[in-house]
Structures are given as structure tokens and as C-alpha cells.
């Protein structure tokens, strides 16, 4: 009897995660990307964009899990990981550097990341503001933590309750890719496969922390590459 009740609870959790996840992704896709680009929806500045994203990525999922479903967030990857997981994250980030050495020089990459750094004031009037750059990376650190927990925690482990692990990985990777719309083509395409790889890491270590670490390190490396090749 207890097992049947647990299975029913998992089914409810999985379908609720799918519904809330789709609503959150749809909201972010509209407000942050599609609306401003195609329907004259007012765009947001750097702080507004990240604050809005943090609210959408954290508030609905945590409210659903903690208040309505009474589930422990550690079930969804919000827990510590082993030293091995941390080490794998650093290795993966370092292995990505040769890719940056190639794409970091491209016009679309430069245009996008210098524009993004300009939004926070980290790069302005042809100069780097080191204080604003530190602020920029601090905000991105919080953003990447929320981002990874939403996709590789909430969505991945939640969907695994109603579908095979490979299905959960594919769904979250597809949504992850959709929210990269508007970024340089190589980043848009690689985001899908990156989402699958990060899902495997999350499953392996049962934690989103290795995924967060590698994603943040690559994000910071993207900024660094844009600035390095711009001033070189």
C-alpha cells in the first residue's frame, strides 16, 4: 500500500514538474527572447533580465516542491557532490578552452559577448571596468546556479519520475536549447548536446553542483575570450 501511494505521489510530482517547467520556459522564452525580438515587447537591462530569470527559475519550482508537493529538494539534485564531481567539472571546462580559441575570434561571438558585457557596464567605451566585471560574473554565478538547478535538477529528476532517464534528458535538453535562441549559432547548437552531457553528469553524481560549476566556468571563459580577442 505504501509503495502504491509513493508511486502515485511520484506520478503527480512528475506531471506537475512537466507542467510548471513548460510554463516557466515559455515565460522566459517570450519575455526574454521572442517578445523583444519579434513583437516589440520591451526588453530588459542586465539587472532586470537576471532578476526576472532568477525569479522564474527558482520561485515556481521551489513553491511547487516545498509547499504543494512536500518533496525534499535533495531528490532533485540540490545537494552536495563528491570531489570527483568537482574535478570532472574543472577538466570539462579546461577541455573547452581549445574550442574558445577558435570561436572566440568570430564576429558573431564577439558581437554577442561584448554586447552582454556592455549591458552590465563591464565593458564600456572600449575599456574594461574591473569592478563592474566582478559584479557581472557574480550575477552570472547566481544565474548559472539557478539555471542548472532548474534544468538538471528540477526538470531532469522530476521528469524521470514519469519517463525513462533518456527521455527526461532529451526533454530538458530540448528546452535548454530553446532558451539559447539568439545566441551565436555554435552555442545554440552545442547547447542541446551540452544539455545531454550535463544530464549524464547530474545522474552520475545525483547533484547539480558539478553541472553548475562547469557551466559557470565556461560562461566566465566566454566573457574572458571575448575580451581577450577584442583587445589582442
JSON list of N, CA and C in Angstrom, two decimals, residues 136-214:
[
{"chain": "A", "resi": 136, "resn": "UNK", "atom": "N", "xyz": [29.44, 41.58, -12.74]},
{"chain": "A", "resi": 136, "resn": "UNK", "atom": "CA", "xyz": [28.88, 40.80, -13.84]},
{"chain": "A", "resi": 136, "resn": "UNK", "atom": "C", "xyz": [29.03, 39.29, -13.59]},
{"chain": "A", "resi": 137, "resn": "UNK", "atom": "N", "xyz": [30.24, 38.89, -13.22]},
{"chain": "A", "resi": 137, "resn": "UNK", "atom": "CA", "xyz": [30.49, 37.46, -13.00]},
{"chain": "A", "resi": 137, "resn": "UNK", "atom": "C", "xyz": [29.78, 36.95, -11.75]},
{"chain": "A", "resi": 138, "resn": "UNK", "atom": "N", "xyz": [29.63, 37.79, -10.74]},
{"chain": "A", "resi": 138, "resn": "UNK", "atom": "CA", "xyz": [28.88, 37.40, -9.55]},
{"chain": "A", "resi": 138, "resn": "UNK", "atom": "C", "xyz": [27.42, 37.14, -9.86]},
{"chain": "A", "resi": 139, "resn": "UNK", "atom": "N", "xyz": [26.83, 38.02, -10.67]},
{"chain": "A", "resi": 139, "resn": "UNK", "atom": "CA", "xyz": [25.44, 37.83, -11.08]},
{"chain": "A", "resi": 139, "resn": "UNK", "atom": "C", "xyz": [25.31, 36.56, -11.91]},
{"chain": "A", "resi": 140, "resn": "UNK", "atom": "N", "xyz": [26.26, 36.35, -12.83]},
{"chain": "A", "resi": 140, "resn": "UNK", "atom": "CA", "xyz": [26.21, 35.16, -13.67]},
{"chain": "A", "resi": 140, "resn": "UNK", "atom": "C", "xyz": [26.39, 33.88, -12.86]},
{"chain": "A", "resi": 141, "resn": "UNK", "atom": "N", "xyz": [27.14, 33.96, -11.78]},
{"chain": "A", "resi": 141, "resn": "UNK", "atom": "CA", "xyz": [27.30, 32.80, -10.89]},
{"chain": "A", "resi": 141, "resn": "UNK", "atom": "C", "xyz": [25.94, 32.39, -10.30]},
{"chain": "A", "resi": 142, "resn": "UNK", "atom": "N", "xyz": [25.19, 33.37, -9.80]},
{"chain": "A", "resi": 142, "resn": "UNK", "atom": "CA", "xyz": [23.86, 33.09, -9.26]},
{"chain": "A", "resi": 142, "resn": "UNK", "atom": "C", "xyz": [22.92, 32.59, -10.35]},
{"chain": "A", "resi": 143, "resn": "UNK", "atom": "N", "xyz": [23.01, 33.22, -11.51]},
{"chain": "A", "resi": 143, "resn": "UNK", "atom": "CA", "xyz": [22.15, 32.85, -12.63]},
{"chain": "A", "resi": 143, "resn": "UNK", "atom": "C", "xyz": [22.42, 31.41, -13.06]},
{"chain": "A", "resi": 144, "resn": "UNK", "atom": "N", "xyz": [23.68, 31.02, -13.16]},
{"chain": "A", "resi": 144, "resn": "UNK", "atom": "CA", "xyz": [24.02, 29.67, -13.59]},
{"chain": "A", "resi": 144, "resn": "UNK", "atom": "C", "xyz": [23.61, 28.63, -12.56]},
{"chain": "A", "resi": 145, "resn": "UNK", "atom": "N", "xyz": [23.70, 28.98, -11.29]},
{"chain": "A", "resi": 145, "resn": "UNK", "atom": "CA", "xyz": [23.25, 28.05, -10.25]},
{"chain": "A", "resi": 145, "resn": "UNK", "atom": "C", "xyz": [21.76, 27.80, -10.37]},
{"chain": "A", "resi": 146, "resn": "UNK", "atom": "N", "xyz": [20.99, 28.87, -10.54]},
{"chain": "A", "resi": 146, "resn": "UNK", "atom": "CA", "xyz": [19.54, 28.73, -10.71]},
{"chain": "A", "resi": 146, "resn": "UNK", "atom": "C", "xyz": [19.21, 27.98, -12.00]},
{"chain": "A", "resi": 147, "resn": "UNK", "atom": "N", "xyz": [19.92, 28.31, -13.07]},
{"chain": "A", "resi": 147, "resn": "UNK", "atom": "CA", "xyz": [19.73, 27.69, -14.37]},
{"chain": "A", "resi": 147, "resn": "UNK", "atom": "C", "xyz": [19.96, 26.19, -14.32]},
{"chain": "A", "resi": 148, "resn": "UNK", "atom": "N", "xyz": [21.08, 25.79, -13.71]},
{"chain": "A", "resi": 148, "resn": "UNK", "atom": "CA", "xyz": [21.40, 24.36, -13.63]},
{"chain": "A", "resi": 148, "resn": "UNK", "atom": "C", "xyz": [20.45, 23.62, -12.72]},
{"chain": "A", "resi": 149, "resn": "UNK", "atom": "N", "xyz": [20.06, 24.24, -11.60]},
{"chain": "A", "resi": 149, "resn": "UNK", "atom": "CA", "xyz": [19.11, 23.54, -10.75]},
{"chain": "A", "resi": 149, "resn": "UNK", "atom": "C", "xyz": [17.78, 23.35, -11.47]},
{"chain": "A", "resi": 150, "resn": "UNK", "atom": "N", "xyz": [17.35, 24.35, -12.22]},
{"chain": "A", "resi": 150, "resn": "UNK", "atom": "CA", "xyz": [16.06, 24.24, -12.91]},
{"chain": "A", "resi": 150, "resn": "UNK", "atom": "C", "xyz": [16.10, 23.10, -13.94]},
{"chain": "A", "resi": 151, "resn": "UNK", "atom": "N", "xyz": [17.12, 23.07, -14.80]},
{"chain": "A", "resi": 151, "resn": "UNK", "atom": "CA", "xyz": [17.16, 22.08, -15.88]},
{"chain": "A", "resi": 151, "resn": "UNK", "atom": "C", "xyz": [17.71, 20.73, -15.43]},
{"chain": "A", "resi": 152, "resn": "UNK", "atom": "N", "xyz": [18.88, 20.72, -14.78]},
{"chain": "A", "resi": 152, "resn": "UNK", "atom": "CA", "xyz": [19.50, 19.45, -14.41]},
{"chain": "A", "resi": 152, "resn": "UNK", "atom": "C", "xyz": [19.05, 18.94, -13.04]},
{"chain": "A", "resi": 153, "resn": "UNK", "atom": "N", "xyz": [18.25, 19.73, -12.33]},
{"chain": "A", "resi": 153, "resn": "UNK", "atom": "CA", "xyz": [17.70, 19.29, -11.06]},
{"chain": "A", "resi": 153, "resn": "UNK", "atom": "C", "xyz": [16.20, 19.12, -11.14]},
{"chain": "A", "resi": 154, "resn": "UNK", "atom": "N", "xyz": [15.49, 20.21, -11.05]},
{"chain": "A", "resi": 154, "resn": "UNK", "atom": "CA", "xyz": [14.02, 20.20, -11.05]},
{"chain": "A", "resi": 154, "resn": "UNK", "atom": "C", "xyz": [13.45, 19.45, -12.25]},
{"chain": "A", "resi": 155, "resn": "UNK", "atom": "N", "xyz": [13.83, 19.83, -13.47]},
{"chain": "A", "resi": 155, "resn": "UNK", "atom": "CA", "xyz": [13.27, 19.21, -14.67]},
{"chain": "A", "resi": 155, "resn": "UNK", "atom": "C", "xyz": [13.77, 17.77, -14.83]},
{"chain": "A", "resi": 156, "resn": "UNK", "atom": "N", "xyz": [15.06, 17.56, -14.76]},
{"chain": "A", "resi": 156, "resn": "UNK", "atom": "CA", "xyz": [15.64, 16.25, -15.04]},
{"chain": "A", "resi": 156, "resn": "UNK", "atom": "C", "xyz": [15.15, 15.18, -14.07]},
{"chain": "A", "resi": 157, "resn": "UNK", "atom": "N", "xyz": [15.31, 15.43, -12.77]},
{"chain": "A", "resi": 157, "resn": "UNK", "atom": "CA", "xyz": [14.91, 14.42, -11.78]},
{"chain": "A", "resi": 157, "resn": "UNK", "atom": "C", "xyz": [13.40, 14.35, -11.62]},
{"chain": "A", "resi": 158, "resn": "UNK", "atom": "N", "xyz": [12.71, 15.46, -11.88]},
{"chain": "A", "resi": 158, "resn": "UNK", "atom": "CA", "xyz": [11.25, 15.44, -11.83]},
{"chain": "A", "resi": 158, "resn": "UNK", "atom": "C", "xyz": [10.66, 14.64, -12.96]},
{"chain": "A", "resi": 159, "resn": "UNK", "atom": "N", "xyz": [11.15, 14.85, -14.18]},
{"chain": "A", "resi": 159, "resn": "UNK", "atom": "CA", "xyz": [10.63, 14.12, -15.34]},
{"chain": "A", "resi": 159, "resn": "UNK", "atom": "C", "xyz": [10.98, 12.64, -15.29]},
{"chain": "A", "resi": 160, "resn": "UNK", "atom": "N", "xyz": [12.09, 12.30, -14.65]},
{"chain": "A", "resi": 160, "resn": "UNK", "atom": "CA", "xyz": [12.49, 10.90, -14.52]},
{"chain": "A", "resi": 160, "resn": "UNK", "atom": "C", "xyz": [11.46, 10.09, -13.73]},
{"chain": "A", "resi": 161, "resn": "UNK", "atom": "N", "xyz": [10.59, 10.75, -13.01]},
{"chain": "A", "resi": 161, "resn": "UNK", "atom": "CA", "xyz": [9.55, 10.06, -12.25]},
{"chain": "A", "resi": 161, "resn": "UNK", "atom": "C", "xyz": [8.41, 9.57, -13.13]},
{"chain": "A", "resi": 162, "resn": "UNK", "atom": "N", "xyz": [8.31, 10.10, -14.38]},
{"chain": "A", "resi": 162, "resn": "UNK", "atom": "CA", "xyz": [7.22, 9.69, -15.26]},
{"chain": "A", "resi": 162, "resn": "UNK", "atom": "C", "xyz": [7.70, 9.20, -16.62]},
{"chain": "A", "resi": 163, "resn": "UNK", "atom": "N", "xyz": [9.01, 9.14, -16.82]},
{"chain": "A", "resi": 163, "resn": "UNK", "atom": "CA", "xyz": [9.54, 8.67, -18.11]},
{"chain": "A", "resi": 163, "resn": "UNK", "atom": "C", "xyz": [10.93, 8.11, -17.89]},
{"chain": "A", "resi": 164, "resn": "UNK", "atom": "N", "xyz": [11.47, 7.37, -18.86]},
{"chain": "A", "resi": 164, "resn": "UNK", "atom": "CA", "xyz": [12.83, 6.85, -18.72]},
{"chain": "A", "resi": 164, "resn": "UNK", "atom": "C", "xyz": [13.85, 7.98, -18.57]},
{"chain": "A", "resi": 165, "resn": "UNK", "atom": "N", "xyz": [14.99, 7.66, -18.02]},
{"chain": "A", "resi": 165, "resn": "UNK", "atom": "CA", "xyz": [16.04, 8.66, -17.81]},
{"chain": "A", "resi": 165, "resn": "UNK", "atom": "C", "xyz": [16.43, 9.33, -19.13]},
{"chain": "A", "resi": 166, "resn": "UNK", "atom": "N", "xyz": [16.52, 8.55, -20.22]},
{"chain": "A", "resi": 166, "resn": "UNK", "atom": "CA", "xyz": [16.91, 9.14, -21.50]},
{"chain": "A", "resi": 166, "resn": "UNK", "atom": "C", "xyz": [15.85, 10.11, -22.01]},
{"chain": "A", "resi": 167, "resn": "UNK", "atom": "N", "xyz": [14.58, 9.83, -21.72]},
{"chain": "A", "resi": 167, "resn": "UNK", "atom": "CA", "xyz": [13.51, 10.73, -22.12]},
{"chain": "A", "resi": 167, "resn": "UNK", "atom": "C", "xyz": [13.57, 12.04, -21.35]},
{"chain": "A", "resi": 168, "resn": "UNK", "atom": "N", "xyz": [13.81, 11.94, -20.05]},
{"chain": "A", "resi": 168, "resn": "UNK", "atom": "CA", "xyz": [13.93, 13.14, -19.22]},
{"chain": "A", "resi": 168, "resn": "UNK", "atom": "C", "xyz": [15.11, 13.99, -19.69]},
{"chain": "A", "resi": 169, "resn": "UNK", "atom": "N", "xyz": [16.21, 13.32, -20.04]},
{"chain": "A", "resi": 169, "resn": "UNK", "atom": "CA", "xyz": [17.39, 14.04, -20.51]},
{"chain": "A", "resi": 169, "resn": "UNK", "atom": "C", "xyz": [17.11, 14.76, -21.83]},
{"chain": "A", "resi": 170, "resn": "UNK", "atom": "N", "xyz": [16.39, 14.11, -22.74]},
{"chain": "A", "resi": 170, "resn": "UNK", "atom": "CA", "xyz": [16.08, 14.72, -24.03]},
{"chain": "A", "resi": 170, "resn": "UNK", "atom": "C", "xyz": [15.15, 15.93, -23.88]},
{"chain": "A", "resi": 171, "resn": "UNK", "atom": "N", "xyz": [14.13, 15.80, -23.04]},
{"chain": "A", "resi": 171, "resn": "UNK", "atom": "CA", "xyz": [13.16, 16.89, -22.87]},
{"chain": "A", "resi": 171, "resn": "UNK", "atom": "C", "xyz": [13.85, 18.12, -22.29]},
{"chain": "A", "resi": 172, "resn": "UNK", "atom": "N", "xyz": [14.60, 17.94, -21.21]},
{"chain": "A", "resi": 172, "resn": "UNK", "atom": "CA", "xyz": [15.24, 19.11, -20.60]},
{"chain": "A", "resi": 172, "resn": "UNK", "atom": "C", "xyz": [16.29, 19.71, -21.52]},
{"chain": "A", "resi": 173, "resn": "UNK", "atom": "N", "xyz": [16.98, 18.88, -22.31]},
{"chain": "A", "resi": 173, "resn": "UNK", "atom": "CA", "xyz": [17.99, 19.40, -23.24]},
{"chain": "A", "resi": 173, "resn": "UNK", "atom": "C", "xyz": [17.34, 20.21, -24.36]},
{"chain": "A", "resi": 174, "resn": "UNK", "atom": "N", "xyz": [16.17, 19.76, -24.83]},
{"chain": "A", "resi": 174, "resn": "UNK", "atom": "CA", "xyz": [15.46, 20.50, -25.88]},
{"chain": "A", "resi": 174, "resn": "UNK", "atom": "C", "xyz": [15.00, 21.86, -25.37]},
{"chain": "A", "resi": 175, "resn": "UNK", "atom": "N", "xyz": [14.47, 21.91, -24.16]},
{"chain": "A", "resi": 175, "resn": "UNK", "atom": "CA", "xyz": [14.04, 23.19, -23.58]},
{"chain": "A", "resi": 175, "resn": "UNK", "atom": "C", "xyz": [15.24, 24.09, -23.29]},
{"chain": "A", "resi": 176, "resn": "UNK", "atom": "N", "xyz": [16.31, 23.49, -22.83]},
{"chain": "A", "resi": 176, "resn": "UNK", "atom": "CA", "xyz": [17.56, 24.22, -22.58]},
{"chain": "A", "resi": 176, "resn": "UNK", "atom": "C", "xyz": [18.06, 24.86, -23.87]},
{"chain": "A", "resi": 177, "resn": "UNK", "atom": "N", "xyz": [18.03, 24.10, -24.96]},
{"chain": "A", "resi": 177, "resn": "UNK", "atom": "CA", "xyz": [18.46, 24.61, -26.26]},
{"chain": "A", "resi": 177, "resn": "UNK", "atom": "C", "xyz": [17.56, 25.75, -26.72]},
{"chain": "A", "resi": 178, "resn": "UNK", "atom": "N", "xyz": [16.25, 25.61, -26.54]},
{"chain": "A", "resi": 178, "resn": "UNK", "atom": "CA", "xyz": [15.30, 26.64, -26.98]},
{"chain": "A", "resi": 178, "resn": "UNK", "atom": "C", "xyz": [15.61, 27.98, -26.32]},
{"chain": "A", "resi": 179, "resn": "UNK", "atom": "N", "xyz": [16.04, 27.95, -25.07]},
{"chain": "A", "resi": 179, "resn": "UNK", "atom": "CA", "xyz": [16.33, 29.19, -24.36]},
{"chain": "A", "resi": 179, "resn": "UNK", "atom": "C", "xyz": [17.70, 29.76, -24.71]},
{"chain": "A", "resi": 180, "resn": "UNK", "atom": "N", "xyz": [18.40, 29.12, -25.61]},
{"chain": "A", "resi": 180, "resn": "UNK", "atom": "CA", "xyz": [19.64, 29.69, -26.15]},
{"chain": "A", "resi": 180, "resn": "UNK", "atom": "C", "xyz": [19.40, 30.39, -27.49]},
{"chain": "A", "resi": 181, "resn": "UNK", "atom": "N", "xyz": [18.17, 30.46, -27.89]},
{"chain": "A", "resi": 181, "resn": "UNK", "atom": "CA", "xyz": [17.83, 31.14, -29.14]},
{"chain": "A", "resi": 181, "resn": "UNK", "atom": "C", "xyz": [18.32, 32.59, -29.10]},
{"chain": "A", "resi": 182, "resn": "UNK", "atom": "N", "xyz": [18.98, 33.01, -30.17]},
{"chain": "A", "resi": 182, "resn": "UNK", "atom": "CA", "xyz": [19.51, 34.36, -30.24]},
{"chain": "A", "resi": 182, "resn": "UNK", "atom": "C", "xyz": [20.98, 34.44, -29.92]},
{"chain": "A", "resi": 183, "resn": "UNK", "atom": "N", "xyz": [21.56, 33.36, -29.37]},
{"chain": "A", "resi": 183, "resn": "UNK", "atom": "CA", "xyz": [22.99, 33.35, -29.10]},
{"chain": "A", "resi": 183, "resn": "UNK", "atom": "C", "xyz": [23.74, 32.92, -30.37]},
{"chain": "A", "resi": 184, "resn": "UNK", "atom": "N", "xyz": [25.06, 33.02, -30.39]},
{"chain": "A", "resi": 184, "resn": "UNK", "atom": "CA", "xyz": [25.82, 32.60, -31.57]},
{"chain": "A", "resi": 184, "resn": "UNK", "atom": "C", "xyz": [25.45, 31.17, -31.99]},
{"chain": "A", "resi": 185, "resn": "UNK", "atom": "N", "xyz": [25.34, 30.90, -33.30]},
{"chain": "A", "resi": 185, "resn": "UNK", "atom": "CA", "xyz": [24.87, 29.59, -33.79]},
{"chain": "A", "resi": 185, "resn": "UNK", "atom": "C", "xyz": [25.58, 28.39, -33.17]},
{"chain": "A", "resi": 186, "resn": "UNK", "atom": "N", "xyz": [26.90, 28.47, -33.03]},
{"chain": "A", "resi": 186, "resn": "UNK", "atom": "CA", "xyz": [27.64, 27.35, -32.47]},
{"chain": "A", "resi": 186, "resn": "UNK", "atom": "C", "xyz": [27.20, 27.08, -31.03]},
{"chain": "A", "resi": 187, "resn": "UNK", "atom": "N", "xyz": [26.87, 28.12, -30.29]},
{"chain": "A", "resi": 187, "resn": "UNK", "atom": "CA", "xyz": [26.43, 27.95, -28.91]},
{"chain": "A", "resi": 187, "resn": "UNK", "atom": "C", "xyz": [25.01, 27.40, -28.86]},
{"chain": "A", "resi": 188, "resn": "UNK", "atom": "N", "xyz": [24.16, 27.85, -29.78]},
{"chain": "A", "resi": 188, "resn": "UNK", "atom": "CA", "xyz": [22.79, 27.34, -29.84]},
{"chain": "A", "resi": 188, "resn": "UNK", "atom": "C", "xyz": [22.79, 25.84, -30.13]},
{"chain": "A", "resi": 189, "resn": "UNK", "atom": "N", "xyz": [23.55, 25.43, -31.11]},
{"chain": "A", "resi": 189, "resn": "UNK", "atom": "CA", "xyz": [23.59, 24.01, -31.49]},
{"chain": "A", "resi": 189, "resn": "UNK", "atom": "C", "xyz": [24.21, 23.16, -30.39]},
{"chain": "A", "resi": 190, "resn": "UNK", "atom": "N", "xyz": [25.33, 23.63, -29.87]},
{"chain": "A", "resi": 190, "resn": "UNK", "atom": "CA", "xyz": [26.04, 22.84, -28.84]},
{"chain": "A", "resi": 190, "resn": "UNK", "atom": "C", "xyz": [25.27, 22.77, -27.53]},
{"chain": "A", "resi": 191, "resn": "UNK", "atom": "N", "xyz": [24.35, 23.71, -27.29]},
{"chain": "A", "resi": 191, "resn": "UNK", "atom": "CA", "xyz": [23.61, 23.70, -26.03]},
{"chain": "A", "resi": 191, "resn": "UNK", "atom": "C", "xyz": [22.77, 22.44, -25.86]},
{"chain": "A", "resi": 192, "resn": "UNK", "atom": "N", "xyz": [22.24, 21.92, -26.97]},
{"chain": "A", "resi": 192, "resn": "UNK", "atom": "CA", "xyz": [21.44, 20.70, -26.88]},
{"chain": "A", "resi": 192, "resn": "UNK", "atom": "C", "xyz": [22.30, 19.52, -26.42]},
{"chain": "A", "resi": 193, "resn": "UNK", "atom": "N", "xyz": [23.44, 19.35, -27.09]},
{"chain": "A", "resi": 193, "resn": "UNK", "atom": "CA", "xyz": [24.33, 18.24, -26.74]},
{"chain": "A", "resi": 193, "resn": "UNK", "atom": "C", "xyz": [24.96, 18.48, -25.37]},
{"chain": "A", "resi": 194, "resn": "UNK", "atom": "N", "xyz": [25.25, 19.75, -25.07]},
{"chain": "A", "resi": 194, "resn": "UNK", "atom": "CA", "xyz": [25.75, 20.07, -23.74]},
{"chain": "A", "resi": 194, "resn": "UNK", "atom": "C", "xyz": [24.74, 19.73, -22.66]},
{"chain": "A", "resi": 195, "resn": "UNK", "atom": "N", "xyz": [23.45, 19.98, -22.95]},
{"chain": "A", "resi": 195, "resn": "UNK", "atom": "CA", "xyz": [22.39, 19.64, -22.01]},
{"chain": "A", "resi": 195, "resn": "UNK", "atom": "C", "xyz": [22.33, 18.15, -21.73]},
{"chain": "A", "resi": 196, "resn": "UNK", "atom": "N", "xyz": [22.57, 17.33, -22.77]},
{"chain": "A", "resi": 196, "resn": "UNK", "atom": "CA", "xyz": [22.58, 15.88, -22.59]},
{"chain": "A", "resi": 196, "resn": "UNK", "atom": "C", "xyz": [23.77, 15.44, -21.75]},
{"chain": "A", "resi": 197, "resn": "UNK", "atom": "N", "xyz": [24.93, 16.03, -22.03]},
{"chain": "A", "resi": 197, "resn": "UNK", "atom": "CA", "xyz": [26.13, 15.68, -21.26]},
{"chain": "A", "resi": 197, "resn": "UNK", "atom": "C", "xyz": [25.98, 16.06, -19.79]},
{"chain": "A", "resi": 198, "resn": "UNK", "atom": "N", "xyz": [25.45, 17.27, -19.56]},
{"chain": "A", "resi": 198, "resn": "UNK", "atom": "CA", "xyz": [25.24, 17.71, -18.18]},
{"chain": "A", "resi": 198, "resn": "UNK", "atom": "C", "xyz": [24.21, 16.85, -17.47]},
{"chain": "A", "resi": 199, "resn": "UNK", "atom": "N", "xyz": [23.22, 16.36, -18.21]},
{"chain": "A", "resi": 199, "resn": "UNK", "atom": "CA", "xyz": [22.23, 15.46, -17.61]},
{"chain": "A", "resi": 199, "resn": "UNK", "atom": "C", "xyz": [22.91, 14.17, -17.14]},
{"chain": "A", "resi": 200, "resn": "UNK", "atom": "N", "xyz": [23.82, 13.66, -17.95]},
{"chain": "A", "resi": 200, "resn": "UNK", "atom": "CA", "xyz": [24.55, 12.45, -17.57]},
{"chain": "A", "resi": 200, "resn": "UNK", "atom": "C", "xyz": [25.39, 12.69, -16.31]},
{"chain": "A", "resi": 201, "resn": "UNK", "atom": "N", "xyz": [26.00, 13.88, -16.24]},
{"chain": "A", "resi": 201, "resn": "UNK", "atom": "CA", "xyz": [26.79, 14.23, -15.05]},
{"chain": "A", "resi": 201, "resn": "UNK", "atom": "C", "xyz": [25.89, 14.31, -13.82]},
{"chain": "A", "resi": 202, "resn": "UNK", "atom": "N", "xyz": [24.73, 14.95, -13.97]},
{"chain": "A", "resi": 202, "resn": "UNK", "atom": "CA", "xyz": [23.79, 15.08, -12.85]},
{"chain": "A", "resi": 202, "resn": "UNK", "atom": "C", "xyz": [23.32, 13.71, -12.37]},
{"chain": "A", "resi": 203, "resn": "UNK", "atom": "N", "xyz": [23.02, 12.82, -13.30]},
{"chain": "A", "resi": 203, "resn": "UNK", "atom": "CA", "xyz": [22.61, 11.46, -12.93]},
{"chain": "A", "resi": 203, "resn": "UNK", "atom": "C", "xyz": [23.75, 10.71, -12.25]},
{"chain": "A", "resi": 204, "resn": "UNK", "atom": "N", "xyz": [24.95, 10.91, -12.77]},
{"chain": "A", "resi": 204, "resn": "UNK", "atom": "CA", "xyz": [26.11, 10.18, -12.23]},
{"chain": "A", "resi": 204, "resn": "UNK", "atom": "C", "xyz": [26.38, 10.57, -10.78]},
{"chain": "A", "resi": 205, "resn": "UNK", "atom": "N", "xyz": [26.30, 11.87, -10.47]},
{"chain": "A", "resi": 205, "resn": "UNK", "atom": "CA", "xyz": [26.66, 12.34, -9.13]},
{"chain": "A", "resi": 205, "resn": "UNK", "atom": "C", "xyz": [25.44, 12.70, -8.29]},
{"chain": "A", "resi": 206, "resn": "UNK", "atom": "N", "xyz": [24.24, 12.58, -8.88]},
{"chain": "A", "resi": 206, "resn": "UNK", "atom": "CA", "xyz": [22.99, 12.87, -8.18]},
{"chain": "A", "resi": 206, "resn": "UNK", "atom": "C", "xyz": [23.00, 14.28, -7.57]},
{"chain": "A", "resi": 207, "resn": "UNK", "atom": "N", "xyz": [23.63, 15.20, -8.30]},
{"chain": "A", "resi": 207, "resn": "UNK", "atom": "CA", "xyz": [23.76, 16.57, -7.83]},
{"chain": "A", "resi": 207, "resn": "UNK", "atom": "C", "xyz": [23.90, 17.50, -9.03]},
{"chain": "A", "resi": 208, "resn": "UNK", "atom": "N", "xyz": [23.39, 18.72, -8.88]},
{"chain": "A", "resi": 208, "resn": "UNK", "atom": "CA", "xyz": [23.53, 19.72, -9.95]},
{"chain": "A", "resi": 208, "resn": "UNK", "atom": "C", "xyz": [24.82, 20.53, -9.79]},
{"chain": "A", "resi": 209, "resn": "UNK", "atom": "N", "xyz": [25.51, 20.37, -8.68]},
{"chain": "A", "resi": 209, "resn": "UNK", "atom": "CA", "xyz": [26.68, 21.22, -8.43]},
{"chain": "A", "resi": 209, "resn": "UNK", "atom": "C", "xyz": [27.79, 21.05, -9.45]},
{"chain": "A", "resi": 210, "resn": "UNK", "atom": "N", "xyz": [28.13, 19.82, -9.89]},
{"chain": "A", "resi": 210, "resn": "UNK", "atom": "CA", "xyz": [29.15, 19.73, -10.94]},
{"chain": "A", "resi": 210, "resn": "UNK", "atom": "C", "xyz": [28.71, 20.41, -12.24]},
{"chain": "A", "resi": 211, "resn": "UNK", "atom": "N", "xyz": [27.42, 20.31, -12.55]},
{"chain": "A", "resi": 211, "resn": "UNK", "atom": "CA", "xyz": [26.87, 20.95, -13.74]},
{"chain": "A", "resi": 211, "resn": "UNK", "atom": "C", "xyz": [26.97, 22.47, -13.62]},
{"chain": "A", "resi": 212, "resn": "UNK", "atom": "N", "xyz": [26.62, 22.98, -12.45]},
{"chain": "A", "resi": 212, "resn": "UNK", "atom": "CA", "xyz": [26.73, 24.42, -12.21]},
{"chain": "A", "resi": 212, "resn": "UNK", "atom": "C", "xyz": [28.16, 24.90, -12.37]},
{"chain": "A", "resi": 213, "resn": "UNK", "atom": "N", "xyz": [29.09, 24.17, -11.78]},
{"chain": "A", "resi": 213, "resn": "UNK", "atom": "CA", "xyz": [30.49, 24.59, -11.80]},
{"chain": "A", "resi": 213, "resn": "UNK", "atom": "C", "xyz": [31.02, 24.66, -13.23]},
{"chain": "A", "resi": 214, "resn": "UNK", "atom": "N", "xyz": [30.78, 23.61, -14.02]},
{"chain": "A", "resi": 214, "resn": "UNK", "atom": "CA", "xyz": [31.30, 23.61, -15.39]},
{"chain": "A", "resi": 214, "resn": "UNK", "atom": "C", "xyz": [30.61, 24.67, -16.23]}
]
